[in-house]
């Protein structure tokens, strides 16, 4: 079982990208910048939390920048 979630600065889950079984090895997760409701997230700082099947976790931050059309 592995989990990959994106959180806002207030600690709320913005998007769940993975919550289930995965095969061993390297993986890539694409995120289109939308939340779980399908709406585009605002520009700002976000965090991702990854937990692998072995219980190891990684948390890091990143910035989303939306440009006006």
JSON list of C-alpha atoms in Angstrom, two decimals:
[
{"chain": "A", "resi": 1, "resn": "UNK", "atom": "CA", "xyz": [0.00, 0.00, 0.00]},
{"chain": "A", "resi": 2, "resn": "UNK", "atom": "CA", "xyz": [1.31, 3.45, -0.89]},
{"chain": "A", "resi": 3, "resn": "UNK", "atom": "CA", "xyz": [-0.09, 6.96, -0.50]},
{"chain": "A", "resi": 4, "resn": "UNK", "atom": "CA", "xyz": [0.68, 10.26, -2.23]},
{"chain": "A", "resi": 5, "resn": "UNK", "atom": "CA", "xyz": [-1.23, 13.34, -1.15]},
{"chain": "A", "resi": 6, "resn": "UNK", "atom": "CA", "xyz": [-0.91, 17.09, -1.74]},
{"chain": "A", "resi": 7, "resn": "UNK", "atom": "CA", "xyz": [-1.67, 19.46, 1.15]},
{"chain": "A", "resi": 8, "resn": "UNK", "atom": "CA", "xyz": [-2.13, 23.22, 1.40]},
{"chain": "A", "resi": 9, "resn": "UNK", "atom": "CA", "xyz": [-0.29, 25.33, 3.99]},
{"chain": "A", "resi": 10, "resn": "UNK", "atom": "CA", "xyz": [-3.16, 24.85, 6.44]},
{"chain": "A", "resi": 11, "resn": "UNK", "atom": "CA", "xyz": [-2.71, 21.08, 6.32]},
{"chain": "A", "resi": 12, "resn": "UNK", "atom": "CA", "xyz": [-5.84, 20.30, 4.31]},
{"chain": "A", "resi": 13, "resn": "UNK", "atom": "CA", "xyz": [-5.69, 17.56, 1.68]},
{"chain": "A", "resi": 14, "resn": "UNK", "atom": "CA", "xyz": [-5.90, 19.22, -1.71]},
{"chain": "A", "resi": 15, "resn": "UNK", "atom": "CA", "xyz": [-5.46, 16.17, -3.91]},
{"chain": "A", "resi": 16, "resn": "UNK", "atom": "CA", "xyz": [-4.99, 12.46, -3.43]},
{"chain": "A", "resi": 17, "resn": "UNK", "atom": "CA", "xyz": [-2.84, 11.18, -6.28]},
{"chain": "A", "resi": 18, "resn": "UNK", "atom": "CA", "xyz": [-2.34, 7.64, -5.01]},
{"chain": "A", "resi": 19, "resn": "UNK", "atom": "CA", "xyz": [-3.97, 5.57, -2.31]},
{"chain": "A", "resi": 20, "resn": "UNK", "atom": "CA", "xyz": [-3.62, 1.92, -3.01]},
{"chain": "A", "resi": 21, "resn": "UNK", "atom": "CA", "xyz": [-1.45, -0.96, -4.08]},
{"chain": "A", "resi": 22, "resn": "UNK", "atom": "CA", "xyz": [1.62, -0.40, -6.23]},
{"chain": "A", "resi": 23, "resn": "UNK", "atom": "CA", "xyz": [4.27, -2.61, -7.71]},
{"chain": "A", "resi": 24, "resn": "UNK", "atom": "CA", "xyz": [7.80, -2.29, -6.36]},
{"chain": "A", "resi": 25, "resn": "UNK", "atom": "CA", "xyz": [10.10, 0.10, -8.21]},
{"chain": "A", "resi": 26, "resn": "UNK", "atom": "CA", "xyz": [10.19, 3.71, -9.35]},
{"chain": "A", "resi": 27, "resn": "UNK", "atom": "CA", "xyz": [7.01, 5.57, -10.20]},
{"chain": "A", "resi": 28, "resn": "UNK", "atom": "CA", "xyz": [5.99, 8.93, -11.60]},
{"chain": "A", "resi": 29, "resn": "UNK", "atom": "CA", "xyz": [2.81, 10.77, -10.61]},
{"chain": "A", "resi": 30, "resn": "UNK", "atom": "CA", "xyz": [1.48, 13.53, -12.84]},
{"chain": "A", "resi": 31, "resn": "UNK", "atom": "CA", "xyz": [-0.69, 16.25, -11.31]},
{"chain": "A", "resi": 32, "resn": "UNK", "atom": "CA", "xyz": [-2.65, 18.68, -13.46]},
{"chain": "A", "resi": 33, "resn": "UNK", "atom": "CA", "xyz": [-2.93, 21.29, -10.68]},
{"chain": "A", "resi": 34, "resn": "UNK", "atom": "CA", "xyz": [-6.56, 20.53, -9.87]},
{"chain": "A", "resi": 35, "resn": "UNK", "atom": "CA", "xyz": [-7.93, 19.62, -6.47]},
{"chain": "A", "resi": 36, "resn": "UNK", "atom": "CA", "xyz": [-9.99, 16.50, -5.73]},
{"chain": "A", "resi": 37, "resn": "UNK", "atom": "CA", "xyz": [-13.10, 18.40, -6.88]},
{"chain": "A", "resi": 38, "resn": "UNK", "atom": "CA", "xyz": [-11.57, 19.16, -10.28]},
{"chain": "A", "resi": 39, "resn": "UNK", "atom": "CA", "xyz": [-10.97, 22.87, -9.65]},
{"chain": "A", "resi": 40, "resn": "UNK", "atom": "CA", "xyz": [-7.62, 24.54, -10.32]},
{"chain": "A", "resi": 41, "resn": "UNK", "atom": "CA", "xyz": [-5.68, 25.28, -7.13]},
{"chain": "A", "resi": 42, "resn": "UNK", "atom": "CA", "xyz": [-4.52, 28.80, -6.35]},
{"chain": "A", "resi": 43, "resn": "UNK", "atom": "CA", "xyz": [-0.91, 29.91, -6.68]},
{"chain": "A", "resi": 44, "resn": "UNK", "atom": "CA", "xyz": [1.01, 29.29, -3.48]},
{"chain": "A", "resi": 45, "resn": "UNK", "atom": "CA", "xyz": [3.05, 26.85, -1.45]},
{"chain": "A", "resi": 46, "resn": "UNK", "atom": "CA", "xyz": [1.92, 23.23, -1.19]},
{"chain": "A", "resi": 47, "resn": "UNK", "atom": "CA", "xyz": [3.32, 20.11, 0.41]},
{"chain": "A", "resi": 48, "resn": "UNK", "atom": "CA", "xyz": [3.35, 16.51, -0.70]},
{"chain": "A", "resi": 49, "resn": "UNK", "atom": "CA", "xyz": [3.43, 13.51, 1.57]},
{"chain": "A", "resi": 50, "resn": "UNK", "atom": "CA", "xyz": [4.48, 10.10, 0.26]},
{"chain": "A", "resi": 51, "resn": "UNK", "atom": "CA", "xyz": [4.23, 6.93, 2.29]},
{"chain": "A", "resi": 52, "resn": "UNK", "atom": "CA", "xyz": [5.59, 3.70, 0.88]},
{"chain": "A", "resi": 53, "resn": "UNK", "atom": "CA", "xyz": [4.55, 0.13, 1.55]},
{"chain": "A", "resi": 54, "resn": "UNK", "atom": "CA", "xyz": [7.44, -0.21, 4.01]},
{"chain": "A", "resi": 55, "resn": "UNK", "atom": "CA", "xyz": [6.10, 2.69, 6.12]},
{"chain": "A", "resi": 56, "resn": "UNK", "atom": "CA", "xyz": [8.83, 5.14, 5.10]},
{"chain": "A", "resi": 57, "resn": "UNK", "atom": "CA", "xyz": [7.58, 8.66, 4.49]},
{"chain": "A", "resi": 58, "resn": "UNK", "atom": "CA", "xyz": [8.78, 11.77, 2.69]},
{"chain": "A", "resi": 59, "resn": "UNK", "atom": "CA", "xyz": [7.37, 15.27, 3.00]},
{"chain": "A", "resi": 60, "resn": "UNK", "atom": "CA", "xyz": [8.51, 18.18, 0.88]},
{"chain": "A", "resi": 61, "resn": "UNK", "atom": "CA", "xyz": [7.17, 21.51, -0.32]},
{"chain": "A", "resi": 62, "resn": "UNK", "atom": "CA", "xyz": [6.74, 23.04, -3.76]},
{"chain": "A", "resi": 63, "resn": "UNK", "atom": "CA", "xyz": [5.27, 26.17, -5.30]},
{"chain": "A", "resi": 64, "resn": "UNK", "atom": "CA", "xyz": [2.41, 26.44, -7.76]},
{"chain": "A", "resi": 65, "resn": "UNK", "atom": "CA", "xyz": [2.41, 29.51, -9.99]},
{"chain": "A", "resi": 66, "resn": "UNK", "atom": "CA", "xyz": [-0.66, 30.14, -12.15]},
{"chain": "A", "resi": 67, "resn": "UNK", "atom": "CA", "xyz": [-0.25, 32.64, -14.96]},
{"chain": "A", "resi": 68, "resn": "UNK", "atom": "CA", "xyz": [-3.17, 34.71, -16.23]},
{"chain": "A", "resi": 69, "resn": "UNK", "atom": "CA", "xyz": [-4.18, 33.79, -19.79]}
]
